[in-house]
Coordinates of C-alpha atoms in Angstrom, one line a residue:
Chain L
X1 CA -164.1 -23.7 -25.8
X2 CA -160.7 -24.8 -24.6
X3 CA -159.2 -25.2 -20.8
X4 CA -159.2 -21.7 -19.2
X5 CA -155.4 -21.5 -18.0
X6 CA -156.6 -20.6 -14.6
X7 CA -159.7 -21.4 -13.0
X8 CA -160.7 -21.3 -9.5
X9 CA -164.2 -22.8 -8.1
X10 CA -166.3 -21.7 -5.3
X11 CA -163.3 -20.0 -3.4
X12 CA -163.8 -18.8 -0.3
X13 CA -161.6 -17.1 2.2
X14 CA -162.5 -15.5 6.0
X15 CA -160.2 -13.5 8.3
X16 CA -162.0 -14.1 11.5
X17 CA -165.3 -13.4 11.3
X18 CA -164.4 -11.0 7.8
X19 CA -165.5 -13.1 5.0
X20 CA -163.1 -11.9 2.3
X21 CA -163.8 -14.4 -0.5
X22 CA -167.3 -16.0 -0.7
X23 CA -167.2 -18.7 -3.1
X24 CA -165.7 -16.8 -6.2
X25 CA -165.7 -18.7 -9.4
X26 CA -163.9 -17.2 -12.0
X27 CA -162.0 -18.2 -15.4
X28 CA -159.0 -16.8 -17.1
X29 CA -158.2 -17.7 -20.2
X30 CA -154.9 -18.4 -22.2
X31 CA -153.1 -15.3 -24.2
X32 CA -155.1 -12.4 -22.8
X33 CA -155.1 -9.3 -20.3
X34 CA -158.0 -10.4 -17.9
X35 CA -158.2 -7.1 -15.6
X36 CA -160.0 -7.7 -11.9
X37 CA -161.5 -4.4 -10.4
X38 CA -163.8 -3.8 -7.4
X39 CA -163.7 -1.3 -4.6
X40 CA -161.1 -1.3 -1.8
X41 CA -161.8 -4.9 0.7
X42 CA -163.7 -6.3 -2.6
X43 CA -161.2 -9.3 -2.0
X44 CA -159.0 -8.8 -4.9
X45 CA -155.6 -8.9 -2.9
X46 CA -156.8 -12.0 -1.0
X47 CA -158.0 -13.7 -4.4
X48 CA -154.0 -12.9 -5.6
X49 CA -152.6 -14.6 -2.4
X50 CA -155.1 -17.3 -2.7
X51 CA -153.6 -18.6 -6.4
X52 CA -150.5 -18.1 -5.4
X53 CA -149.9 -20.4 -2.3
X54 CA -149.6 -17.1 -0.2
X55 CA -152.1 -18.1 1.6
X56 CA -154.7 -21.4 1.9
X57 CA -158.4 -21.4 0.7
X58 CA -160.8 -22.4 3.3
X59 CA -162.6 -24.2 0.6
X60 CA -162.6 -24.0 -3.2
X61 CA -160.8 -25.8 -5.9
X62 CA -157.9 -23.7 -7.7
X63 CA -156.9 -25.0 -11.1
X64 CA -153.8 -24.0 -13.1
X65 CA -153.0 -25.4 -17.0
X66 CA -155.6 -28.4 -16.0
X67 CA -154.0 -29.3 -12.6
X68 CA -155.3 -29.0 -9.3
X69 CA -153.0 -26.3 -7.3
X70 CA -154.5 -25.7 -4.9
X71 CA -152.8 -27.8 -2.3
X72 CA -149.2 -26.8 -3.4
X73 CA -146.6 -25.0 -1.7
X74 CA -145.7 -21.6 -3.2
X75 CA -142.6 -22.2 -5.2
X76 CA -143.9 -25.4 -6.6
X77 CA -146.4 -22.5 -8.1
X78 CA -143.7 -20.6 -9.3
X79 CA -141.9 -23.5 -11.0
X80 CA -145.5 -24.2 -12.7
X81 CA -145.1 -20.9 -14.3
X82 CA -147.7 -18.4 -12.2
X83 CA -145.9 -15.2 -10.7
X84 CA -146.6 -11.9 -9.0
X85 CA -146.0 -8.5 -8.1
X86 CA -147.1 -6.6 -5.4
X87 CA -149.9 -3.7 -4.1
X88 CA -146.7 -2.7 -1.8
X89 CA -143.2 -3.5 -3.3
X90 CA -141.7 -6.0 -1.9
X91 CA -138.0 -6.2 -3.5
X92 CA -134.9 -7.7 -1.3
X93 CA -133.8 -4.4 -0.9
X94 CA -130.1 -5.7 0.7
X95 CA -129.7 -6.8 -2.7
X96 CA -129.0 -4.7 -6.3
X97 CA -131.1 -5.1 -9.0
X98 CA -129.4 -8.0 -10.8
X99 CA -129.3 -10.1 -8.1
X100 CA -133.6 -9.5 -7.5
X101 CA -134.0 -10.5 -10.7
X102 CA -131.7 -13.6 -10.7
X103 CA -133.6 -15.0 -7.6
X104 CA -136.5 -14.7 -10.0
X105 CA -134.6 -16.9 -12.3
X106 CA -133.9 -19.4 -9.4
X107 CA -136.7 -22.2 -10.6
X108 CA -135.5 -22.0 -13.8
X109 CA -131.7 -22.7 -13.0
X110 CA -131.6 -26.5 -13.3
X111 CA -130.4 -28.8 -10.0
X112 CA -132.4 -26.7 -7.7
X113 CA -130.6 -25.4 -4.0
X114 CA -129.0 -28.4 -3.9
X115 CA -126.5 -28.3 -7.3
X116 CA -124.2 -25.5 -6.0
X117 CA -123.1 -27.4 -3.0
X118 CA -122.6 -30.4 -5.0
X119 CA -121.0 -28.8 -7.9
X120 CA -117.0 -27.7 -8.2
X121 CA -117.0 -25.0 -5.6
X122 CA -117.5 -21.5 -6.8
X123 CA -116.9 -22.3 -10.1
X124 CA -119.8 -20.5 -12.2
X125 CA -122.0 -23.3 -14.4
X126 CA -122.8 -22.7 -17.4
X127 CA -126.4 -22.4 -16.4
X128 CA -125.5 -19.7 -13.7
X129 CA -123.8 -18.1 -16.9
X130 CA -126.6 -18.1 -19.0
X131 CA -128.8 -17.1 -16.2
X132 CA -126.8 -13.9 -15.4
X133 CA -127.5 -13.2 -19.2
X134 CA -131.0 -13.5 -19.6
X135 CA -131.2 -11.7 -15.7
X136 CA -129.7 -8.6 -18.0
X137 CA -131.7 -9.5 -20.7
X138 CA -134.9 -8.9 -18.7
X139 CA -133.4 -5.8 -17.4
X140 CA -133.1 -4.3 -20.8
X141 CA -136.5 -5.3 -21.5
X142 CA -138.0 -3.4 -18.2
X143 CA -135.2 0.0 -18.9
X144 CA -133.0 -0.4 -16.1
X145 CA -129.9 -2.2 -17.6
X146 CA -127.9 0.9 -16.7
X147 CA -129.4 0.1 -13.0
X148 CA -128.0 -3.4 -12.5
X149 CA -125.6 -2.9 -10.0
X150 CA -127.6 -0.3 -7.7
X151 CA -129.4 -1.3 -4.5
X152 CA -133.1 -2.0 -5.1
X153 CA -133.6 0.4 -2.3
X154 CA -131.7 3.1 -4.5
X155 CA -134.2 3.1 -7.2
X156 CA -136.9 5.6 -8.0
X157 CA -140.6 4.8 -6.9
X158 CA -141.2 3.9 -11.0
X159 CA -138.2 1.8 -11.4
X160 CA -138.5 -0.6 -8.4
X161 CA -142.1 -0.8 -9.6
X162 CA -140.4 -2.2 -13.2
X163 CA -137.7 -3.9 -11.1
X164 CA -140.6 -6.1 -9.3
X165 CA -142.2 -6.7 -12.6
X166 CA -138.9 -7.9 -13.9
X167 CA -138.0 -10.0 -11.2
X168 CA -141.3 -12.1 -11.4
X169 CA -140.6 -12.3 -15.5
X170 CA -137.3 -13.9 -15.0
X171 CA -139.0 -16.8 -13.3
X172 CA -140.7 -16.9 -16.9
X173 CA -144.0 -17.3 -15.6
X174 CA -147.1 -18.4 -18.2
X175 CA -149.5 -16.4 -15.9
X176 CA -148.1 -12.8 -14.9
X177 CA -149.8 -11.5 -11.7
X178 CA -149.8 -7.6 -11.1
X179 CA -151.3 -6.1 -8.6
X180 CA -151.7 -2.6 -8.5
X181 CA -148.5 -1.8 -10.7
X182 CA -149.2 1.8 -11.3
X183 CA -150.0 2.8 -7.6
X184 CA -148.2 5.8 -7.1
X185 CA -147.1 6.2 -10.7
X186 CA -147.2 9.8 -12.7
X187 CA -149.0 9.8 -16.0
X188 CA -145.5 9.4 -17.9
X189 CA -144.6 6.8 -15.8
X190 CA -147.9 5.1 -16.0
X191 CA -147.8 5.4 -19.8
X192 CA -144.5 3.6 -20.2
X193 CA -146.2 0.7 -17.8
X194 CA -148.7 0.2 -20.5
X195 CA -146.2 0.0 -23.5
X196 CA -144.5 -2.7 -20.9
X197 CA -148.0 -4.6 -20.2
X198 CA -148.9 -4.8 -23.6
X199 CA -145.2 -5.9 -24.5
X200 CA -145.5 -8.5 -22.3
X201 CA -148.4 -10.4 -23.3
X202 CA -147.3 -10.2 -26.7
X203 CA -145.0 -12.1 -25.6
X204 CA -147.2 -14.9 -24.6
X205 CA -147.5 -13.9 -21.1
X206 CA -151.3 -14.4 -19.4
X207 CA -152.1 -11.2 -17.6
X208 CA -154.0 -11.0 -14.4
X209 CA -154.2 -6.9 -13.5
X210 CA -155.6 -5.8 -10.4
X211 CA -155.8 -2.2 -10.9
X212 CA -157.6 1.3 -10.0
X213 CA -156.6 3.5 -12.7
X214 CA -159.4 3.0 -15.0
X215 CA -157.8 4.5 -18.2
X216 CA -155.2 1.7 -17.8
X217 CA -158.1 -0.6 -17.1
X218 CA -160.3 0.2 -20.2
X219 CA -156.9 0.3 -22.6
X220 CA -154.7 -2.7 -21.7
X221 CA -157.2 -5.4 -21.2
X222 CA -159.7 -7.5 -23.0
X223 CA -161.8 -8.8 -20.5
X224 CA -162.6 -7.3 -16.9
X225 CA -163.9 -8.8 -13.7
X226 CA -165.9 -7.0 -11.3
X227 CA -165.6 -8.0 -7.5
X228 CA -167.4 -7.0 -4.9
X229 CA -167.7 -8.0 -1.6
X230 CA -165.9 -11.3 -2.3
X231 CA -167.9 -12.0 -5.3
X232 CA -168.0 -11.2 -9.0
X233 CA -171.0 -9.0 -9.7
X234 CA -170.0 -8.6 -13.4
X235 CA -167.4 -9.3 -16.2
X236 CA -167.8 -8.2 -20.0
X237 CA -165.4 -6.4 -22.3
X238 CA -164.2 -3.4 -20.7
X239 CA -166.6 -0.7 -23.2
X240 CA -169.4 -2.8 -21.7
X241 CA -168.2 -2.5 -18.1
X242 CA -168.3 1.2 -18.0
X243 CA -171.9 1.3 -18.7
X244 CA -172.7 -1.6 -16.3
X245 CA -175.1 -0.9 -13.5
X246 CA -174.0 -3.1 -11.1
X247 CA -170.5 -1.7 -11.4
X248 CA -171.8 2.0 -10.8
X249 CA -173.9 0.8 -8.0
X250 CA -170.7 -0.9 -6.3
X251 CA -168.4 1.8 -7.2
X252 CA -170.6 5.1 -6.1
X253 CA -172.4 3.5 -3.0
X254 CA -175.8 3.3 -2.6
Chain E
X1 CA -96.9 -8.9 25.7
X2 CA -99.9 -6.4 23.6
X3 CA -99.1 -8.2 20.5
X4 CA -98.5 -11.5 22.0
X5 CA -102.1 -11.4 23.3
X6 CA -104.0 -10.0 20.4
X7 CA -102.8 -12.6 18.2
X8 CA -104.1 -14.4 20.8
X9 CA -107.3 -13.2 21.2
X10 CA -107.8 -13.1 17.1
X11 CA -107.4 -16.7 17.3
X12 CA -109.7 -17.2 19.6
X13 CA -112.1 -15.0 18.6
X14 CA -111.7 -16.2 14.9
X15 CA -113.5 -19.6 17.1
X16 CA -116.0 -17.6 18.2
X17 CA -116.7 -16.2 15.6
X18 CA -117.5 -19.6 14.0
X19 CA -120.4 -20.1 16.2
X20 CA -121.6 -16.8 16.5
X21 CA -122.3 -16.8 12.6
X22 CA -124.2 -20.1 13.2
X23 CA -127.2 -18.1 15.6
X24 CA -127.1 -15.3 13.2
X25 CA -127.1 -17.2 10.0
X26 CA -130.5 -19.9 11.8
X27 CA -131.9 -16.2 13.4
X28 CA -131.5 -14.5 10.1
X29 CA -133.8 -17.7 8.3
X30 CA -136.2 -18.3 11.3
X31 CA -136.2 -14.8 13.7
X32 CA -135.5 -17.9 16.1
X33 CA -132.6 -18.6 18.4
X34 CA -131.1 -22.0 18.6
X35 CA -130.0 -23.0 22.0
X36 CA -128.5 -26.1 21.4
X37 CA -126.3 -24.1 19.1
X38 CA -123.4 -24.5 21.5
X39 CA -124.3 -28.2 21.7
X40 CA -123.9 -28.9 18.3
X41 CA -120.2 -27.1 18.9
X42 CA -119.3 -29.7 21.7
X43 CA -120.8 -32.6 20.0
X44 CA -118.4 -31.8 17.3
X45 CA -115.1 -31.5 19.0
X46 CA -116.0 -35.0 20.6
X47 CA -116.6 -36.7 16.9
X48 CA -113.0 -34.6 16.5
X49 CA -111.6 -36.4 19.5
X50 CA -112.9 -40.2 18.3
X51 CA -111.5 -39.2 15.3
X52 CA -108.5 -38.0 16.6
X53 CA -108.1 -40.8 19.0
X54 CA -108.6 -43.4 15.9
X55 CA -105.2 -42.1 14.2
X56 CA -107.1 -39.8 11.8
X57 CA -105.0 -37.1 10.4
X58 CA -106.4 -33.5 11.8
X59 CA -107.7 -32.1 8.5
X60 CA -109.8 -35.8 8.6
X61 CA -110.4 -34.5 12.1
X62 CA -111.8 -31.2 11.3
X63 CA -114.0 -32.3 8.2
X64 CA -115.2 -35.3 10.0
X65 CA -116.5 -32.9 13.1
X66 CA -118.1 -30.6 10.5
X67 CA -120.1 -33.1 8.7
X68 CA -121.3 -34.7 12.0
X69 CA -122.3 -31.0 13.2
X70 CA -123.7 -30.8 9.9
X71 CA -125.8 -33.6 10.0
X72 CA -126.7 -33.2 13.5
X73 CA -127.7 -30.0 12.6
X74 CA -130.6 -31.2 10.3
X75 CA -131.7 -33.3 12.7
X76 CA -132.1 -30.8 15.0
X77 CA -133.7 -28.7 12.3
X78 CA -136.3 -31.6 12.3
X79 CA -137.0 -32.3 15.7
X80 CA -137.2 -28.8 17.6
X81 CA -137.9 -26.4 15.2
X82 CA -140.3 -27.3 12.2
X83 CA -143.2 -29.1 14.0
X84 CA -143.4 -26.3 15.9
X85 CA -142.5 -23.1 13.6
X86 CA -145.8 -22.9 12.2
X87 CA -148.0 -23.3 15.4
X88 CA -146.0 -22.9 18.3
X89 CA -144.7 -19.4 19.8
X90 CA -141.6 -17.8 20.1
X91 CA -140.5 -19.9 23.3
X92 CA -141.5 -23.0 22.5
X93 CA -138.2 -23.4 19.9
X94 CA -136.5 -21.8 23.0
X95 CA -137.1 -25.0 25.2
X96 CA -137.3 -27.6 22.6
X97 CA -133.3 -26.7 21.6
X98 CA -132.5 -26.6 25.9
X99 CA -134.2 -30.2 25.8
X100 CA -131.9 -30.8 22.9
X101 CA -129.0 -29.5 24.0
X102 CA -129.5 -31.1 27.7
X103 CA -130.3 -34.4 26.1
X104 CA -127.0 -34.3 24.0
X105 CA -124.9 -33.0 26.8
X106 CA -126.4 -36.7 28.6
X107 CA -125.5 -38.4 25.8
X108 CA -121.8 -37.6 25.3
X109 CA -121.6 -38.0 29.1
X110 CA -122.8 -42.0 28.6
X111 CA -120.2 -42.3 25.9
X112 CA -117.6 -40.3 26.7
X113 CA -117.6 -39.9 30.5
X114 CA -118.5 -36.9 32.6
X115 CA -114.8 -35.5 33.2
X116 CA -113.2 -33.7 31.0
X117 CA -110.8 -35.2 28.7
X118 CA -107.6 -34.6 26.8
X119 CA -107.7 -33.8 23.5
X120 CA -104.4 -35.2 21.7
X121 CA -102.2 -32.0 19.8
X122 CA -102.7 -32.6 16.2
X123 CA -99.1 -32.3 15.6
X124 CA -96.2 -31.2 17.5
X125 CA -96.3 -27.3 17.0
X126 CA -93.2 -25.5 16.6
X127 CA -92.5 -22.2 17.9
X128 CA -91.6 -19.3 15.8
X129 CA -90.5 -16.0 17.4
X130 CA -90.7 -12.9 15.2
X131 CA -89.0 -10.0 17.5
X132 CA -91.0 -10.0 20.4
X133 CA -94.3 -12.4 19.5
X134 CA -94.0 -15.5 19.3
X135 CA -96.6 -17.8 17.7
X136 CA -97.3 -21.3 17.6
X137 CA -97.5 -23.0 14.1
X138 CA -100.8 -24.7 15.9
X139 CA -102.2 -20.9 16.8
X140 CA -101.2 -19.5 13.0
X141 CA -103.5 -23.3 11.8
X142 CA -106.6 -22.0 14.1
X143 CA -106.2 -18.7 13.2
X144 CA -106.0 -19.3 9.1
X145 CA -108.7 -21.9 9.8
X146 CA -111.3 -20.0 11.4
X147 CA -110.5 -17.0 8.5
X148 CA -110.6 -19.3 5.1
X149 CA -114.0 -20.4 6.8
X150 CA -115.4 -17.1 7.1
X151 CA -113.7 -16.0 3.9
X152 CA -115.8 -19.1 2.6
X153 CA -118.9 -18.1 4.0
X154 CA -118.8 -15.1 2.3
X155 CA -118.1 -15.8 -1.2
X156 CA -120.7 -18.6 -0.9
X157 CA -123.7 -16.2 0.8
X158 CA -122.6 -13.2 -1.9
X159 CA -122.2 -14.9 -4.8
X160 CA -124.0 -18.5 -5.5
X161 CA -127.6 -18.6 -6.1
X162 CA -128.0 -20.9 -2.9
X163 CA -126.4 -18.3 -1.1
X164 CA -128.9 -16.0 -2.5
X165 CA -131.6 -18.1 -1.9
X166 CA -130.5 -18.1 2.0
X167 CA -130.2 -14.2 2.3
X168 CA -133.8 -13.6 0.3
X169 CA -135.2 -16.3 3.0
X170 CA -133.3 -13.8 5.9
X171 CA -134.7 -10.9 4.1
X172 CA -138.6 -12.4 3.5
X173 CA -139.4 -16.0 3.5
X174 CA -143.3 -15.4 2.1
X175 CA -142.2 -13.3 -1.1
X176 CA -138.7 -15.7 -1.6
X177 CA -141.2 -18.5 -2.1
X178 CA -143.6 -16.3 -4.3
X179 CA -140.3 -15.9 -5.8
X180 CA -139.8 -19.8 -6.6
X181 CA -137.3 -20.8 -3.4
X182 CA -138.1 -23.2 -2.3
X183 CA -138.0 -22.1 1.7
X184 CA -138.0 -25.3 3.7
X185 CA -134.9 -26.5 1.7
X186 CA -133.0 -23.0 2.1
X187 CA -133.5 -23.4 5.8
X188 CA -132.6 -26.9 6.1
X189 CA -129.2 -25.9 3.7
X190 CA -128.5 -22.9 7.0
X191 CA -128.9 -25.5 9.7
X192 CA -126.1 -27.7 7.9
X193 CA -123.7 -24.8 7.4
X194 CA -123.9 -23.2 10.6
X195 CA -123.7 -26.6 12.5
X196 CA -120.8 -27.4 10.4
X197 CA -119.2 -24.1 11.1
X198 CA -119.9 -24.8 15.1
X199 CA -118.4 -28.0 14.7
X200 CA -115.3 -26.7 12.8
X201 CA -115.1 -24.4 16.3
X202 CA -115.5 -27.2 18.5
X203 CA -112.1 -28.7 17.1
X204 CA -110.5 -25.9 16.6
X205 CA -111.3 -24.6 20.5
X206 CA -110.5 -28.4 21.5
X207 CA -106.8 -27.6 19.9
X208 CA -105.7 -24.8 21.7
X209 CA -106.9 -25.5 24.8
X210 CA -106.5 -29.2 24.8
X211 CA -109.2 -30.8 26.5
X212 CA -112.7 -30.6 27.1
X213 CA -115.6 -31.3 28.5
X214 CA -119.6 -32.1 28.2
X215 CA -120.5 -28.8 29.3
X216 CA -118.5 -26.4 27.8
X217 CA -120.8 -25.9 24.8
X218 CA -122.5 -24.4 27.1
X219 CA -120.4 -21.4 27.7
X220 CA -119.2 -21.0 24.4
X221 CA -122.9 -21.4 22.9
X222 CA -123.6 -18.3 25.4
X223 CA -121.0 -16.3 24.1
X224 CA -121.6 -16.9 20.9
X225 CA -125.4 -15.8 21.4
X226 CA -123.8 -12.8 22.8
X227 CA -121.6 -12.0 20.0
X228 CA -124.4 -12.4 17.4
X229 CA -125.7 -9.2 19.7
X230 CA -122.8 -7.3 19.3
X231 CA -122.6 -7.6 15.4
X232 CA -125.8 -6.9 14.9
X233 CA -129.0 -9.7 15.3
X234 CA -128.9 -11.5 11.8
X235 CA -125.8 -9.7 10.8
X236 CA -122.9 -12.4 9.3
X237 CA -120.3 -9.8 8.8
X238 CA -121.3 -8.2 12.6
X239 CA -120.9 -11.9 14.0
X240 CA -117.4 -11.9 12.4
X241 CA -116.0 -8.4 13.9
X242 CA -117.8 -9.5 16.7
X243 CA -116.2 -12.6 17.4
X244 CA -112.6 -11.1 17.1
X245 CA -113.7 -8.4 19.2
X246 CA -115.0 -10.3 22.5
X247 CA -111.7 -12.4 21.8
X248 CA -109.1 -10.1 22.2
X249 CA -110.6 -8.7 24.8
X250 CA -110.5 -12.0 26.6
X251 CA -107.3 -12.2 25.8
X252 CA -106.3 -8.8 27.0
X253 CA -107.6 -9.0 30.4
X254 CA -105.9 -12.8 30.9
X255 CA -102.8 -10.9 29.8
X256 CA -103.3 -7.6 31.9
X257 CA -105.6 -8.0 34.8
X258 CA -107.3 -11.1 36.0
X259 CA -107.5 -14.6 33.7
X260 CA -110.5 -15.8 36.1
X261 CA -112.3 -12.6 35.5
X262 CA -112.0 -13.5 31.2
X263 CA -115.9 -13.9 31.1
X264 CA -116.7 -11.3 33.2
X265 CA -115.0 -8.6 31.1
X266 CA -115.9 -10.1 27.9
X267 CA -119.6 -9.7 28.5
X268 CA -119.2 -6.2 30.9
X269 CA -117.5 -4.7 27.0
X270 CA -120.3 -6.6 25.3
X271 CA -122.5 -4.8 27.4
X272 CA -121.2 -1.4 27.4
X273 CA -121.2 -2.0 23.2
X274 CA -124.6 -2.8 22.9
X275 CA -125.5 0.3 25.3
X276 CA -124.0 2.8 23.3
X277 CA -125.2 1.1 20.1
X278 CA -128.2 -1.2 21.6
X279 CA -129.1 -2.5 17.7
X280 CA -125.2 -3.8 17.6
X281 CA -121.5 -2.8 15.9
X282 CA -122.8 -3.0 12.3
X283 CA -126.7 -2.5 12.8
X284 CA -129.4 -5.0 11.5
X285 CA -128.4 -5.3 7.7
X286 CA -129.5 -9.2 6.9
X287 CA -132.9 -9.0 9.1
X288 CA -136.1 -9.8 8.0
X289 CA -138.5 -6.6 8.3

């Protein structure tokens, strides 16, 4: 069997005296849509924040493409080609949509902070040139060319959803993080977030869902990973999930 | 006499200005105030006077001032804020940067003396009257200096991605490095440029009034904090309108009522500003939620 790309060992995670995590092991492997479910506090948030430097294990070992992460800061993550969205949107809402989704593209702009105060003043590089391209380019890809200019804060519910997922794409990421992305969506809008998952990972795009809307769940991926109080009580194919025991135990209470 | 003044006060406030966007643009990164800030400002019209005083030509002057400030700046970046931004509270950066500022006040006092001192004109202005106002070619060179600066600012915050990068930090600093900024950096980057900006002030205040002293960052780094107040905490554009504002009205009340009473109307405006609008002239655009 080859390297999982992401793989975290014994992870464990407390808020006080609230253990969130407790020692979660778990494997995700190259190419796929892995799909992590569990009730609400299950730990699936903190697991998210855990990979990507948003916050710091108290113990466990988190590997990424073979390398241990775990210690880095979180745009040294980023640059390694793991990004995320979030349960509740987070875009730079004084900015418009372009500009979100450029500073996704920041990493990926060679010479770093640095190079612009070094360079000719204010004359665009040709890498910020061909960053504004492919910043419209993943635009068009998430439906809201037409939007580019518009304050992130002027977009519909759906489209800053698509906006957040576009912005961590332009950092071309090798794992894709999403966390919760239909939350609040309407069955149409919901439906065109699954032609954009899927579109996604064809694209080569590792796929780490967090998500309650079990139709999505059961369509999109190919593997799903149960949590429950900080630790995985089951994973299986999603067909086998549903009929899973343990998984109706945690989900309807006992 | 009205006009007279208010190009006055513009150039002065244009100075203000200057420093005032240095607090907003460091508040804006860190939701923390710098209070050697006005420091930084004096420290940089003295490098301006050595320079000045060693024959250097006054646009050697001004750039020389503004990459000491600059420098300073990360040093102070270094020393009073980072080992303490993580662990520390709110106050602590508040008295590390007075122990800053207090121990560069001493130091420019060893060097430099504790009276103030002359700066030399950068050039012998001439006087051009246009009907009633007349302007100093040395006033129209603080004025258009202080302006290109901002103008500057500006263009480099709106449009570059390091500019970007600065604004996401103001907005967020957790998801802007989720987002692959690298944060640390993007603060380090604000500390140069808005020490750089103070230290641009520094020379340009040191011009028109011709002299100064250890302590007068002091006052200017107070009205500066104020200012950043007016426009709007974290606002670079507020800081700007700001800046011009609190200067003309210095300016007007030297001209019309009392010069010794400059401060006290200043901040009795600010005040009465910041009562009818108590979040500042243009609100709280470039603050972190």
């Amino acid at each position: 069997m080859s390297e999982p790309l992401l793989a975290v060992d014994r992870l464990s995670r407390s808020f006080g005296t609230l253990v969130v995590l407790a020692g979660l092991d778990l494997s995700v492997a190259a190419g796929g849509i892995h799909a992590i479910i569990g009730p609400n506090g299950a730990g699936k948030t903190t697991f998210f924040n855990l990979v990507t430097g948003a916050l710091s294990p108290d113990s466990g070992r988190i590997r990424f493409g073979g390398s241990d992460i775990g210690h880095l800061p979180a745009y040294r993550r980023t640059a390694l080609g793991i990004c995320r969205t979030f349960q509740n949107i987070r875009l730079f809402g004084s900015m418009t949509a372009l500009e979100n989704v450029l500073l996704g593209l920041h990493c990926r702009t060679r010479g770093g902070l640095l190079a612009p105060l070094l360079d000719v003043p204010f004359r665009r590089s040709s890498g910020e040139v061909a960053a504004r391209a492919r910043a419209v380019a993943v635009l068009e890809m998430v439906g809201l060319a037409a939007k580019a200019h518009q304050s992130a804060v002027e977009l519909s519910y759906g489209e800053q959803r698509r906006l957040e997922i576009a912005r961590a794409l332009a950092s071309a990421p090798r794992l894709l993080l999403l966390d919760e992305p239909s939350a609040g969506m309407n069955p149409q809008e919901t439906l065109e977030l699954e032609a954009l998952i899927t579109q996604v990972n064809r694209r080569g795009v590792t796929i780490l869902l967090i998500e309650h809307k079990m139709s999505l769940v059961m369509k999109v991926s190919k593997i799903v990973t149960v949590l429950n109080f900080g630790q995985k009580i089951a994973e299986a194919a999603p067909a086998e999930i549903q009929r899973d025991p343990r998984v109706i135990e945690a989900y309807l209470g006992s | 006499m009205f006009v007279q003044q208010l190009v006055n006060g513009l150039m002065l406030g244009g100075a203000y200005a200057l420093v005032a966007i240095g607090y907003t643009l460091i508040f804006g990164v860190l939701n923390l105030l710098h209070l050697a800030h006005g420091d930084i400002f004096m420290v940089g019209a003295y490098v301006g006077l050595a320079l000045a005083l060693a024959g250097f030509p006054p646009w050697a002057t001004l750039g020389g001032a503004m990459l000491a400030a600059a420098a300073l700046g990360v040093v102070v970046e270094r020393v009073a804020f980072r080992p303490v931004r993580s662990r520390g509270s709110h106050v602590t950066p508040l008295m590390t940067t007075i122990a800053v500022g207090l121990v560069l006040q001493h130091v420019v006092v060893k060097i430099f003396g504790a009276e103030p001192v002359a700066f030399p004109a950068p050039f012998a202005a001439a006087a051009l009257a246009l009907g009633p106002v007349t302007l100093s070619t040395l006033q129209l060179l603080i004025l258009g200096t202080s302006v290109a600066l901002m103008a500057l600012l500006e263009l480099f915050l709106r449009s570059t991605p390091t500019g970007m990068a600065i604004r996401a930090t103001a907005e967020n600093p957790t998801v802007a490095g989720l987002m692959g900024i690298n944060v640390s950096l993007a603060i380090v980057i604000t500390f140069a440029i808005a020490s750089a900006l103070a230290g641009a002030a520094g020379v340009l205040l040191a011009w028109n009034f011709t002299g100064l002293s250890p302590f007068f960052g002091v006052k200017v780094g107070l009205k500066g904090l104020a200012i950043m107040l007016l426009g709007g905490l974290g606002n670079v554009t507020g800081a700007m309108v700001g800046g011009l504002v609190i200067g003309v009205v210095e300016a007007l009340s030297v001209g019309y009522l009392e010069s010794s009473y400059r401060d006290a109307f200043a901040f009795a405006v600010m005040i009465l500003i910041l009562l009818a609008r108590p979040t500042g002239l243009l609100g709280a655009r470039l603050q972190s939620g």
